[in-house]
Short mmCIF file of C-alpha atoms in Angstrom, two decimals:
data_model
loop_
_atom_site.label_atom_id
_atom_site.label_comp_id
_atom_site.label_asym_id
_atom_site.label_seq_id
_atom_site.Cartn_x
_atom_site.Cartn_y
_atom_site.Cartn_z
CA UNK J 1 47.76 132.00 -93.11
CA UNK J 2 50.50 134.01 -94.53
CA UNK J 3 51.48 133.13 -97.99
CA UNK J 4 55.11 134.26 -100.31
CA UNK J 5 54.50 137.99 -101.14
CA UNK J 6 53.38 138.47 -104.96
CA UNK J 7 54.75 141.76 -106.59
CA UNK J 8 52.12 143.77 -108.68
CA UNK J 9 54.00 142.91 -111.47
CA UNK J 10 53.38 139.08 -111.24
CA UNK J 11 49.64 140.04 -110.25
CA UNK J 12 49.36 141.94 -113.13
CA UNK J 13 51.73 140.00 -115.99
CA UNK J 14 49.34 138.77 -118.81
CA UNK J 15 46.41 141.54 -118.13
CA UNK J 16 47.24 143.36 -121.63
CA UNK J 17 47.90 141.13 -124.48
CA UNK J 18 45.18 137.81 -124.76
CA UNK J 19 42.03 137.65 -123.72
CA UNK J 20 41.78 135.06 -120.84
CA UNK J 21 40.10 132.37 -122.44
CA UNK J 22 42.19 131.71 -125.33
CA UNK J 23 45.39 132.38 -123.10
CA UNK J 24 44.51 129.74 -120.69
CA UNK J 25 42.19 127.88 -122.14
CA UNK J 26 39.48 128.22 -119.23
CA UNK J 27 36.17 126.30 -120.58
CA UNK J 28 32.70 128.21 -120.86
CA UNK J 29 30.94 125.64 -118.79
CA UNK J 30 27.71 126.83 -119.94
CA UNK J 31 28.55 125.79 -123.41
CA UNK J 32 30.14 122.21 -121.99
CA UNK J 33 27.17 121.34 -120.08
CA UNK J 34 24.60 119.06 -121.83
CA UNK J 35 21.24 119.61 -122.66
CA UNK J 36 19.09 118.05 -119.95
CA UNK J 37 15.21 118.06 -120.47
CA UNK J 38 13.94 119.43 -117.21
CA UNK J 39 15.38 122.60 -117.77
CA UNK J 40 17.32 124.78 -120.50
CA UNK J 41 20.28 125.99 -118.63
CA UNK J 42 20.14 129.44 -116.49
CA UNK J 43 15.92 129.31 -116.64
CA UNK J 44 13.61 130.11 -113.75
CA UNK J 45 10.31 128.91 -113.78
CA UNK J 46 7.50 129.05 -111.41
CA UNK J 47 7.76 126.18 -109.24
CA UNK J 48 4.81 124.69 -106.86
CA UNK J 49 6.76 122.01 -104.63
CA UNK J 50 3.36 119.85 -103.14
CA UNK J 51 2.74 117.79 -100.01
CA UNK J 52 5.94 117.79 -98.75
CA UNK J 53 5.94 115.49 -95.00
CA UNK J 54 8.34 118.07 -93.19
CA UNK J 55 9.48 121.78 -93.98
CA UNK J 56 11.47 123.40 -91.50
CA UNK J 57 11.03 126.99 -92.65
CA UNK J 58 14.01 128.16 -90.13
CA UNK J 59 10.98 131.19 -89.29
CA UNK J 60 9.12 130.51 -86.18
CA UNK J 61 6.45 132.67 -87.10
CA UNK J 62 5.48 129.88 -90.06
CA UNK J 63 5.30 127.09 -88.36
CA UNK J 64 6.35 125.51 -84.24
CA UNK J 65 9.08 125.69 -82.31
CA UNK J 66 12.41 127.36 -82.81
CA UNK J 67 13.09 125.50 -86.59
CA UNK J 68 8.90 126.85 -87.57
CA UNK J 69 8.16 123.74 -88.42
CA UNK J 70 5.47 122.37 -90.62
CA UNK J 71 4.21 118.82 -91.24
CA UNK J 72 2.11 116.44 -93.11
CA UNK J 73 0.97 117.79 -96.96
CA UNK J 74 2.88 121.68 -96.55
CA UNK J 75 3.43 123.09 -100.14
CA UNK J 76 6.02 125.62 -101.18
CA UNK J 77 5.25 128.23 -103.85
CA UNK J 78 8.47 129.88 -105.83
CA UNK J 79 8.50 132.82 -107.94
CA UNK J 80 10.95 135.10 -109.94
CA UNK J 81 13.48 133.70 -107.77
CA UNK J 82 12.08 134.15 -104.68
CA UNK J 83 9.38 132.04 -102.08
CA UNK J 84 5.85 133.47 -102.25
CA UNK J 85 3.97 131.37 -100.24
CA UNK J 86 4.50 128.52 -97.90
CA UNK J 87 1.25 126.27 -96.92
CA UNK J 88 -1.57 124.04 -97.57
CA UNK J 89 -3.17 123.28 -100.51
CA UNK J 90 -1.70 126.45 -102.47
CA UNK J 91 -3.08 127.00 -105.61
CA UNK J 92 -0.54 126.56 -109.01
CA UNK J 93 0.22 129.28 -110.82
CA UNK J 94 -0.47 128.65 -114.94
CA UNK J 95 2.39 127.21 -116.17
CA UNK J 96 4.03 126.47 -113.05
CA UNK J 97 6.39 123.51 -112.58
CA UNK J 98 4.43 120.93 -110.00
CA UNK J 99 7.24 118.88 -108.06
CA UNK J 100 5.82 116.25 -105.61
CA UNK J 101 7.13 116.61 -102.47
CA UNK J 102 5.19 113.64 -100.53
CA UNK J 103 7.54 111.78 -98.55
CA UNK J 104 10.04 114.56 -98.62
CA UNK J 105 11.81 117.07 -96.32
CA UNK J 106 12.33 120.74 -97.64
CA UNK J 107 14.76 123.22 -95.90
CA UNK J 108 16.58 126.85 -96.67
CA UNK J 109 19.62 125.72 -98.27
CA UNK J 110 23.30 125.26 -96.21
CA UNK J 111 25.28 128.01 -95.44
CA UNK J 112 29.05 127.37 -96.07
CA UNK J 113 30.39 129.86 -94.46
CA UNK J 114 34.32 129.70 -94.61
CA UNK J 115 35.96 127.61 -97.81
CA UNK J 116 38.86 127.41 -100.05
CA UNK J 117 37.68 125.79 -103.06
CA UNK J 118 40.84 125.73 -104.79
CA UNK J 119 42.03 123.30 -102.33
CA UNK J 120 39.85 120.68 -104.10
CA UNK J 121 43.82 120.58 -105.86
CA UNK J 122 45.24 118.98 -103.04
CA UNK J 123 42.35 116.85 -100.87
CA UNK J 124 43.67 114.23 -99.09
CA UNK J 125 47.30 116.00 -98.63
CA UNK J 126 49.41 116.10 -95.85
CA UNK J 127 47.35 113.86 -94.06
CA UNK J 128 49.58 113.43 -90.63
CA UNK J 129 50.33 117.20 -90.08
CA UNK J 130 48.85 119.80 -87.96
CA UNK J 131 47.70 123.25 -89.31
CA UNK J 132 51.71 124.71 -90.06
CA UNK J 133 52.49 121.20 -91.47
CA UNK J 134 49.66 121.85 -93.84
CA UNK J 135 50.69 124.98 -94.99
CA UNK J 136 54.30 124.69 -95.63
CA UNK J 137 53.68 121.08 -97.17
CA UNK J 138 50.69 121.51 -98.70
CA UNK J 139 49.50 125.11 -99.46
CA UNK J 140 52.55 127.36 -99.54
CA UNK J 141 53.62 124.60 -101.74
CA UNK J 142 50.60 124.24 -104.44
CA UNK J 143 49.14 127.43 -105.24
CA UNK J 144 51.94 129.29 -107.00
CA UNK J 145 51.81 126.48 -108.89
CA UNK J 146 48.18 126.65 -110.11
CA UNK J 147 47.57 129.18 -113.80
CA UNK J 148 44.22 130.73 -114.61
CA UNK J 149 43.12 127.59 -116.60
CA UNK J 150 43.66 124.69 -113.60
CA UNK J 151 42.87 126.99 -111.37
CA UNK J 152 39.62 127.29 -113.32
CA UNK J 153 38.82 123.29 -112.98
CA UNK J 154 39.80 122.90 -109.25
CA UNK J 155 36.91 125.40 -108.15
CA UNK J 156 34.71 124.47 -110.74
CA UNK J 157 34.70 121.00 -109.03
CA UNK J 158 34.70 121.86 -105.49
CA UNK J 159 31.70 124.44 -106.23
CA UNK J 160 29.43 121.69 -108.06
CA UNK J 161 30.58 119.11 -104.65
CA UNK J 162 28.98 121.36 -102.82
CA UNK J 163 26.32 122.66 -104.43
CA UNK J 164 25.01 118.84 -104.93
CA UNK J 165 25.53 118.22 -101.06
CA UNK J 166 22.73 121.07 -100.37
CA UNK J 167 25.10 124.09 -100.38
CA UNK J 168 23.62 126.86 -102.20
CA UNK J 169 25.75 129.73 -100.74
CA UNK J 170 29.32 129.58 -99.91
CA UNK J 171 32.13 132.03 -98.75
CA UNK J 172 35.01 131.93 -100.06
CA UNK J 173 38.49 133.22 -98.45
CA UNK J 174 40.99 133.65 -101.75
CA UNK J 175 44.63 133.60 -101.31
CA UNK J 176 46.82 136.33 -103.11
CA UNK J 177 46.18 135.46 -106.96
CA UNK J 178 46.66 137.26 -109.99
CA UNK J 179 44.33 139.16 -111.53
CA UNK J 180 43.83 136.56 -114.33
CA UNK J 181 43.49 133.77 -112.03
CA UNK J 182 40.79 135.72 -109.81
CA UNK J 183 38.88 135.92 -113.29
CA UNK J 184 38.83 132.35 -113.60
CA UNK J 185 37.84 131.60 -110.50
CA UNK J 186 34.87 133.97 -110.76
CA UNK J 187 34.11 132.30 -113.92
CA UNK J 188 34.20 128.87 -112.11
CA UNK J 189 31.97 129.95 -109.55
CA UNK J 190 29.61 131.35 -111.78
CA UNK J 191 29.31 129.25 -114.07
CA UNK J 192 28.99 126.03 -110.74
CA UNK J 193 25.75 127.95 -110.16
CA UNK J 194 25.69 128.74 -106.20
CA UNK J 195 24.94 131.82 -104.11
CA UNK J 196 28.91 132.93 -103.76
CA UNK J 197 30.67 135.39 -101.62
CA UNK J 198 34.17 136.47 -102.83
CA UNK J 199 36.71 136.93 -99.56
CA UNK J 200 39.79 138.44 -101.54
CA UNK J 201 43.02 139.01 -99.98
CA UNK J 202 45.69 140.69 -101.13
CA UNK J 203 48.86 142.10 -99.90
CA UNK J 204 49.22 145.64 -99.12
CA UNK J 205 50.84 146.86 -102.17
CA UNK J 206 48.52 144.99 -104.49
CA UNK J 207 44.87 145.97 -102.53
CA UNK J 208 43.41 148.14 -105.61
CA UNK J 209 43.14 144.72 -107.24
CA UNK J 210 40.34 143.74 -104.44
CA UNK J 211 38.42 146.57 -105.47
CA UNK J 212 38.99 145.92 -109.14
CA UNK J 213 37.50 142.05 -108.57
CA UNK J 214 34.66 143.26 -106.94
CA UNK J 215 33.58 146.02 -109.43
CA UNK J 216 34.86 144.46 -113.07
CA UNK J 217 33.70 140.42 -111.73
CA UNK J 218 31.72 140.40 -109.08
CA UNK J 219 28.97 143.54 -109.54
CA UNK J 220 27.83 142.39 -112.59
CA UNK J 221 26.99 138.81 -111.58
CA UNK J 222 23.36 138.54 -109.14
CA UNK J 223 24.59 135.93 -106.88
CA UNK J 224 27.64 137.10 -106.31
CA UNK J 225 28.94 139.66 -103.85
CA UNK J 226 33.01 140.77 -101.87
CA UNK J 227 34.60 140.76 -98.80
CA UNK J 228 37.83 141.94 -97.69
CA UNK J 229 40.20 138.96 -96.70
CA UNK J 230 42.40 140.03 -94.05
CA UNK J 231 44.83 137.99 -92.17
CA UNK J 232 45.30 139.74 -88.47
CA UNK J 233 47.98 140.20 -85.97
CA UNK J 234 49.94 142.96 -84.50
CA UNK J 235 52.66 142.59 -87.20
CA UNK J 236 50.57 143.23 -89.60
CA UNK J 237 48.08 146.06 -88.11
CA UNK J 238 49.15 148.59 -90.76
CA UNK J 239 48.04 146.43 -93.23
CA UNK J 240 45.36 145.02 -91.35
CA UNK J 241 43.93 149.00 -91.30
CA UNK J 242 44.48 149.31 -94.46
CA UNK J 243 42.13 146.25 -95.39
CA UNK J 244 39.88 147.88 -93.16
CA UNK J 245 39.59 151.27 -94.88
CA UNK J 246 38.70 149.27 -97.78
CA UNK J 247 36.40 147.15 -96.71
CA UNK J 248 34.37 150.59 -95.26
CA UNK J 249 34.62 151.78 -98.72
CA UNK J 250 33.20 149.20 -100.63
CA UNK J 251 30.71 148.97 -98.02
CA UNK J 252 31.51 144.88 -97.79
CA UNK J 253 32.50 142.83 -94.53
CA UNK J 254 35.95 141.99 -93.31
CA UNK J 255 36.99 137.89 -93.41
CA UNK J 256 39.84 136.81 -91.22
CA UNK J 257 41.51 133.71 -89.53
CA UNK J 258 41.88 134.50 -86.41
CA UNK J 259 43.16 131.98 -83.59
CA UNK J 260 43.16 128.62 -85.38
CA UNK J 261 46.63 127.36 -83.78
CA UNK J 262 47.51 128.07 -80.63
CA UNK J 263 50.51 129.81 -81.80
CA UNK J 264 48.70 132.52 -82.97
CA UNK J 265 47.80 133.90 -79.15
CA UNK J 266 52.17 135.09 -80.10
CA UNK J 267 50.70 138.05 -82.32
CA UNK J 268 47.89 138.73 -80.37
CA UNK J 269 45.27 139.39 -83.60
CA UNK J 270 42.26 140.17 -80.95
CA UNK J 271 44.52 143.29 -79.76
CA UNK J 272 45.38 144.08 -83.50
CA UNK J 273 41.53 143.69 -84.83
CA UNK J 274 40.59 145.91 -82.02
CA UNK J 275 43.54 148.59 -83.03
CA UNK J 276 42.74 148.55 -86.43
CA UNK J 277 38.99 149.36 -85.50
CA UNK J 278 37.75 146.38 -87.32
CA UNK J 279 36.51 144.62 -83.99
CA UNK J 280 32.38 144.52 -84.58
CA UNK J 281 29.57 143.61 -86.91
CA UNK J 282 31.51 144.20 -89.92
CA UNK J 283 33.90 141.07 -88.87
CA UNK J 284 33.72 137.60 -89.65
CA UNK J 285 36.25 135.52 -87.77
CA UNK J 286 36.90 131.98 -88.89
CA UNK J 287 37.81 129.09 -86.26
CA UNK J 288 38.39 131.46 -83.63
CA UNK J 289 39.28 128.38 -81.49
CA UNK J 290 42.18 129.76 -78.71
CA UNK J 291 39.92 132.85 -77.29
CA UNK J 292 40.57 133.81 -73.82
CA UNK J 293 37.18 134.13 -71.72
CA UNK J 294 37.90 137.98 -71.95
CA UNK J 295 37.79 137.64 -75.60
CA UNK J 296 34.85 135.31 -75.92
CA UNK J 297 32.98 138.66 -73.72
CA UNK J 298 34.38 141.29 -76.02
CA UNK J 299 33.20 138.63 -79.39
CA UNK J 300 29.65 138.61 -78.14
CA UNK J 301 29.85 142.59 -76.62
CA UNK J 302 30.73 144.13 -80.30
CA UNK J 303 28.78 141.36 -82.59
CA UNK J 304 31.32 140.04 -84.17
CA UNK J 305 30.51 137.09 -86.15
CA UNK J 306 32.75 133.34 -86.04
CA UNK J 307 32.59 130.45 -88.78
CA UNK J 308 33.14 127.39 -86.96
CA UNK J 309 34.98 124.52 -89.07
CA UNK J 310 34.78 121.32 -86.84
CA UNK J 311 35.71 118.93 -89.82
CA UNK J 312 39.11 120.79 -90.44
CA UNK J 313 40.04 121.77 -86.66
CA UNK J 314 39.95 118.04 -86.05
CA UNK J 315 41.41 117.02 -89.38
CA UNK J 316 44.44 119.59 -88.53
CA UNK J 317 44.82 118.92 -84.40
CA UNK J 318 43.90 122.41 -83.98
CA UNK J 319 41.46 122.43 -81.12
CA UNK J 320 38.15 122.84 -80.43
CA UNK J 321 36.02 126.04 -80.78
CA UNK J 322 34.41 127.37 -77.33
CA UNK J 323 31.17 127.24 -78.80
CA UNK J 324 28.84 127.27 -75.97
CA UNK J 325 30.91 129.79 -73.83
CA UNK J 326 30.51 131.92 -77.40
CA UNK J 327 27.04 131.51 -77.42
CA UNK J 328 26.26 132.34 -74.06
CA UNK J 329 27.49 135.49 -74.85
CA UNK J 330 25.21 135.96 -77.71
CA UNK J 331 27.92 135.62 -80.49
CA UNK J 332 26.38 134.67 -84.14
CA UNK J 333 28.13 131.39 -85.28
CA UNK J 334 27.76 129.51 -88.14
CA UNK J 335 29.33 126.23 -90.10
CA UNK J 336 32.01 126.35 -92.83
CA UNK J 337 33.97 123.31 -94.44
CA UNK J 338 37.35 125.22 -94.45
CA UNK J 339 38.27 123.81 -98.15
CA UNK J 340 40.80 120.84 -98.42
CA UNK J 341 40.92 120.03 -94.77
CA UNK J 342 37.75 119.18 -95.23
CA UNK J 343 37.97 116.70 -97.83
CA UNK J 344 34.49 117.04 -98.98
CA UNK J 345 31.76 118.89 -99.28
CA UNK J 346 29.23 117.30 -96.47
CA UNK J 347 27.68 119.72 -94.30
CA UNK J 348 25.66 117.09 -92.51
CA UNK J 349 29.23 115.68 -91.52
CA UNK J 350 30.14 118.95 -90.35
CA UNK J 351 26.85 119.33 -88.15
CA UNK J 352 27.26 116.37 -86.61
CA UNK J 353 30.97 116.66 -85.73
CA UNK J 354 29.75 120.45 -84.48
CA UNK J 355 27.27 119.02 -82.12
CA UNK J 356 29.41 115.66 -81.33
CA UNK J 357 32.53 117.50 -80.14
CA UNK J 358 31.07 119.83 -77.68
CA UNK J 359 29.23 116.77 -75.89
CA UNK J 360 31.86 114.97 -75.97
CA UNK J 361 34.48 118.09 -74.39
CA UNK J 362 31.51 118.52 -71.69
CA UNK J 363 30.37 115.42 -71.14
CA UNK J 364 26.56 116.96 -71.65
CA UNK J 365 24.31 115.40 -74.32
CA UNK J 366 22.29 119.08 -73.86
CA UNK J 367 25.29 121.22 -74.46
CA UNK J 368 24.90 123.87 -77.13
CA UNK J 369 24.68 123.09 -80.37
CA UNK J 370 21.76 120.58 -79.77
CA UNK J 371 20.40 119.03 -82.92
CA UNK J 372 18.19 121.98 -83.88
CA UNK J 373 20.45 124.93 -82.85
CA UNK J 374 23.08 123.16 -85.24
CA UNK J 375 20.79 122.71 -88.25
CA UNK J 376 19.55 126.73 -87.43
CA UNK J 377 23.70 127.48 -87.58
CA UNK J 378 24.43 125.60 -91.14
CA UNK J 379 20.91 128.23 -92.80
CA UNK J 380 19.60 130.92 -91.13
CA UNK J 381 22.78 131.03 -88.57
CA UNK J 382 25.05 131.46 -91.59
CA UNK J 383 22.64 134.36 -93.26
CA UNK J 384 22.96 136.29 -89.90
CA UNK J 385 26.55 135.90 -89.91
CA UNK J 386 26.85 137.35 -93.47
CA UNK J 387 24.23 139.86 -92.83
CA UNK J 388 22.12 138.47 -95.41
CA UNK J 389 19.21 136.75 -92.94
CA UNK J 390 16.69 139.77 -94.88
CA UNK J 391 17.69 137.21 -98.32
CA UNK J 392 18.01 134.17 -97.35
CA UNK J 393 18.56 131.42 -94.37
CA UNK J 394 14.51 130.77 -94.17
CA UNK J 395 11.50 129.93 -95.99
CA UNK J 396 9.91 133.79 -95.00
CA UNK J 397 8.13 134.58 -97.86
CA UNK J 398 9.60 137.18 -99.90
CA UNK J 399 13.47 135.84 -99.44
CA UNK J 400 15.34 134.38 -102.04
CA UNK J 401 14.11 130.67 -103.47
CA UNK J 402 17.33 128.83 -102.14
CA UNK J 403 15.96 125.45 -101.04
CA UNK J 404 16.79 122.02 -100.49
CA UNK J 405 14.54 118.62 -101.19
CA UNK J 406 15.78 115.92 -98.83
CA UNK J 407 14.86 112.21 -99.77
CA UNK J 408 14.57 110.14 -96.48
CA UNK J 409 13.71 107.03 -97.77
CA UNK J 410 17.01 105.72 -98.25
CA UNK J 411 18.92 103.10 -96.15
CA UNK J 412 21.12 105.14 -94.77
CA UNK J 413 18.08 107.30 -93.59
CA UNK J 414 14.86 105.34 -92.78
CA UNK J 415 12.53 104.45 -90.81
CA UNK J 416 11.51 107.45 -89.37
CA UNK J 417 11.67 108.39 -86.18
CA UNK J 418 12.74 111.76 -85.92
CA UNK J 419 13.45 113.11 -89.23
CA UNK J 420 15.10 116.56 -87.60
CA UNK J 421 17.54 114.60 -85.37
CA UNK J 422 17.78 112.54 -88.25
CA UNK J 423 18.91 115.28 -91.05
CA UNK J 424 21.71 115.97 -88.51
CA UNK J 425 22.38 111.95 -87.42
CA UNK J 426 21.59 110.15 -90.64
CA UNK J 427 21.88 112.62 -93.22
CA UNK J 428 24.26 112.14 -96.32
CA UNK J 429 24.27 114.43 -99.53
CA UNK J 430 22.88 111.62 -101.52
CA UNK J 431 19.94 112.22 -99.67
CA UNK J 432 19.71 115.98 -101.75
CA UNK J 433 17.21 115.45 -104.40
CA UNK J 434 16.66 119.09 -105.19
CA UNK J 435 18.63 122.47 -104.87
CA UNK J 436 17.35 125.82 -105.70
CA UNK J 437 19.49 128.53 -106.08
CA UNK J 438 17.36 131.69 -106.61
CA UNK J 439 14.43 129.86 -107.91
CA UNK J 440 17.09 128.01 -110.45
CA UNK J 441 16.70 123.84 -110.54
CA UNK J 442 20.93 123.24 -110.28
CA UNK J 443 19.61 119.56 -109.03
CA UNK J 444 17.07 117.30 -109.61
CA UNK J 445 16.16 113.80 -109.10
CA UNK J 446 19.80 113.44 -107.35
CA UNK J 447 21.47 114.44 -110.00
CA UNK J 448 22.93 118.12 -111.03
CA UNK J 449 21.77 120.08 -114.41
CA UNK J 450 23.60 120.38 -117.57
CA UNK J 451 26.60 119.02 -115.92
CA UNK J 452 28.92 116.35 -117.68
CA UNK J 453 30.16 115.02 -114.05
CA UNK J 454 32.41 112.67 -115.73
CA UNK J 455 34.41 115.57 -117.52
CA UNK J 456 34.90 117.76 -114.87
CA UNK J 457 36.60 115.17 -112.74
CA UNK J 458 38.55 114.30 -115.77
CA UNK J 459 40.14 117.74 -116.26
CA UNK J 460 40.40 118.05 -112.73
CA UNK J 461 42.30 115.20 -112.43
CA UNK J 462 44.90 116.27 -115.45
CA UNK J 463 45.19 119.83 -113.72
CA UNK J 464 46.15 117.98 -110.89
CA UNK J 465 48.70 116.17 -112.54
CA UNK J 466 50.30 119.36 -114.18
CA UNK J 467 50.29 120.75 -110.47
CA UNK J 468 52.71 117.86 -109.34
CA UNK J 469 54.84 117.94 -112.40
CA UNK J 470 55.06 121.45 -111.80
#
């Protein structure tokens, strides 16, 4: 997804004269957010979450079958951010916060692996055009027009969406911004509360700032960590390289759309990737839809990793990702949303369209992704993709305390018959009571923290209205 070039001089204009948040305004949302009595804002307590009916721990080892699952009275122990102990009967800690957990499903928390969140600006946007309608009409179109401060309340909005729909770590591929605007978007993300992974892309003249994001924004902050955005194709190998030298030498992964429309196959970005020696473990590919079989081979043959977006390959007539040819060849996949395209932030949506398009392409209700290989993709599936699976993705003790509290006993939900099918079938983010996000209570009793809900759509919604006037 190419985008206008921006000089270094518009990346940089503004750097040296105001600090950022009286030039644009960007609110501290930590000082916006309401006191709430569960929980002063930003503390971790010990929490004992007891009797819960189903955990699916995502770790074999801890419980049956392929999702280690654990029934009937299981309780899960968190502490200084991370899970101690997962069982029966555990004993609290003094002090600890008890949450009952009877009637209640607990899982790692979703993976979103590939996202724009600044496209929260323009959801619901060119809604009859493919993939290049979108970006002329929509994209190309909007984001020069976004400053530091809208800019600020666009992600700040799409970050809480998702964090209440069970997301508690999502990637995030940014477009060419100033250095400015990458501060407020930091700030956004930060101050949202999830587990965040900063894809930035720049053009080749301006790739010091990508180092400059990571090390002034993003290595001070625990939850947050880089990537190199990339966009590949032979035209571009020399700067493709480039991204890859830098990527090696901040030690972070490389993030590219690769083969969403089918006119992509015309620059060939497999051949370029593989040029530019960035083809292997260090490579995330999103949509990855219009591989040839020789491809698919050479995916699964150097590890590469793919982010499948259902939701926004249908939404944009772009095709459908070869999923099960990919994971016969042992390729780690998991789920991403894929920012406005998507609408919304629903990964049980985009489960269900994962599993519902490859049975309906083969005609085989056991085609991969069945139920539990799609609900393994959107946690630990994700992790492996990111090569965080040693952090988070599971319930292993000793990983990070990002967990989910599903309430089933909803109508759209109940009665229970198969609660795992039914997470994937049924499940809506209504039905996310809690969220952890390293051991920190963003959500509780269905409703998020120290946020004033009603305000941030508000100042989305006047951003969005300077956008247009624009």
């Amino acid at each position: 997804m190419n985008f206008p070039k921006l000089s270094r001089r518009r990346v940089l204009a503004g750097l040296g004269s105001v600090p950022l948040a009286a030039a644009t305004d960007v609110p501290d949302g930590r000082r916006d957010r309401p006191a709430a009595p569960e929980e002063a804002p930003g503390s971790r307590r010990t929490t004992l979450l007891r009797g819960a009916d189903l955990v699916l721990t995502m770790d074999p080892r801890l419980g049956e079958g392929p999702l280690g699952t654990l029934e009937n009275g299981v309780d899960l122990l968190l502490r200084h951010g991370a899970i101690e102990a997962v069982g029966r009967r555990l004993d609290a800690p003094p002090g600890a916060r008890i949450v009952d957990a009877g009637g209640k499903i607990v899982l790692p928390g979703f993976v979103d692996l590939h996202n724009h969140l600044w496209q929260a600006a323009i959801r619901g946007g060119c809604a009859t055009s493919d993939l290049n309608g979108w970006l002329s009409g929509c994209t190309r179109a909007t984001l020069p027009r976004i400053d530091a401060r809208d800019m600020y309340r666009f992600v700040h909005l799409a970050a809480l969406d998702a964090l209440q729909a069970g997301v508690t770590t999502v990637v995030d591929w940014v477009h060419p911004i100033p250095y400015a605007t990458s501060e407020a978007y930091v700030r956004a993300l930060d101050d949202a509360g999830p587990r965040f992974v900063y894809a930035a892309c720049q053009n080749a003249a301006d790739l010091a700032l990508v180092a400059d994001v990571k090390k002034n924004l993003l290595d001070p902050l625990p939850l947050a960590s880089a990537q190199v955005a990339v966009h590949a194709g032979m035209t571009v190998r020399d700067e493709l390289r480039q991204c890859r030298e830098l990527a090696r030498d901040l030690g972070v992964m490389l993030n590219s759309h690769v083969l969403e429309h089918r006119d992509d196959r015309r620059d060939d970005p497999i051949r370029a990737l593989r040029e530019a020696g960035a083809f292997g473990p260090g490579l995330l590919m999103n949509h990855a839809i219009h591989l040839t079989d020789e491809e698919i081979a050479l995916t699964g043959e150097h590890d590469v990793r793919v982010a499948h977006c259902p939701l926004s390959n249908m939404r944009l007539a772009s095709g459908i990702m070869p999923l099960p040819a990919l994971h016969r060849h042992g390729v780690r996949a998991g789920l991403g949303h894929d920012g406005g395209t998507n609408d919304t932030s629903d990964m049980f949506n985009v489960m269900k369209a994962a599993v519902g398009l490859q049975r309906a392409r083969h005609e085989d209700a056991g085609i991969h992704p069945t139920l539990p290989a799609v609900l393994r993709m959107a946690t630990l599936g994700g992790a492996e993709c990111l090569g965080m699976a040693d952090r988070i993705g599971s319930l292993t003790p000793g990983k990070r305390a990002d967990v989910v509290v599903l309430d089933p006993g909803t109508l759209n939900f109940a009665p229970r018959f198969d609660w795992t099918s039914q997470i994937v079938l049924n499940g809506q983010p209504p039905n996310v009571s809690e969220v952890y996000v390293d051991g920190h209570l963003r959500k509780s009793r269905g409703e998020l923290l120290h946020v004033d809900t009603a305000r941030v759509v508000r100042e989305a919604e006047r951003a969005a209205a300077r956008v247009r006037a624009a």
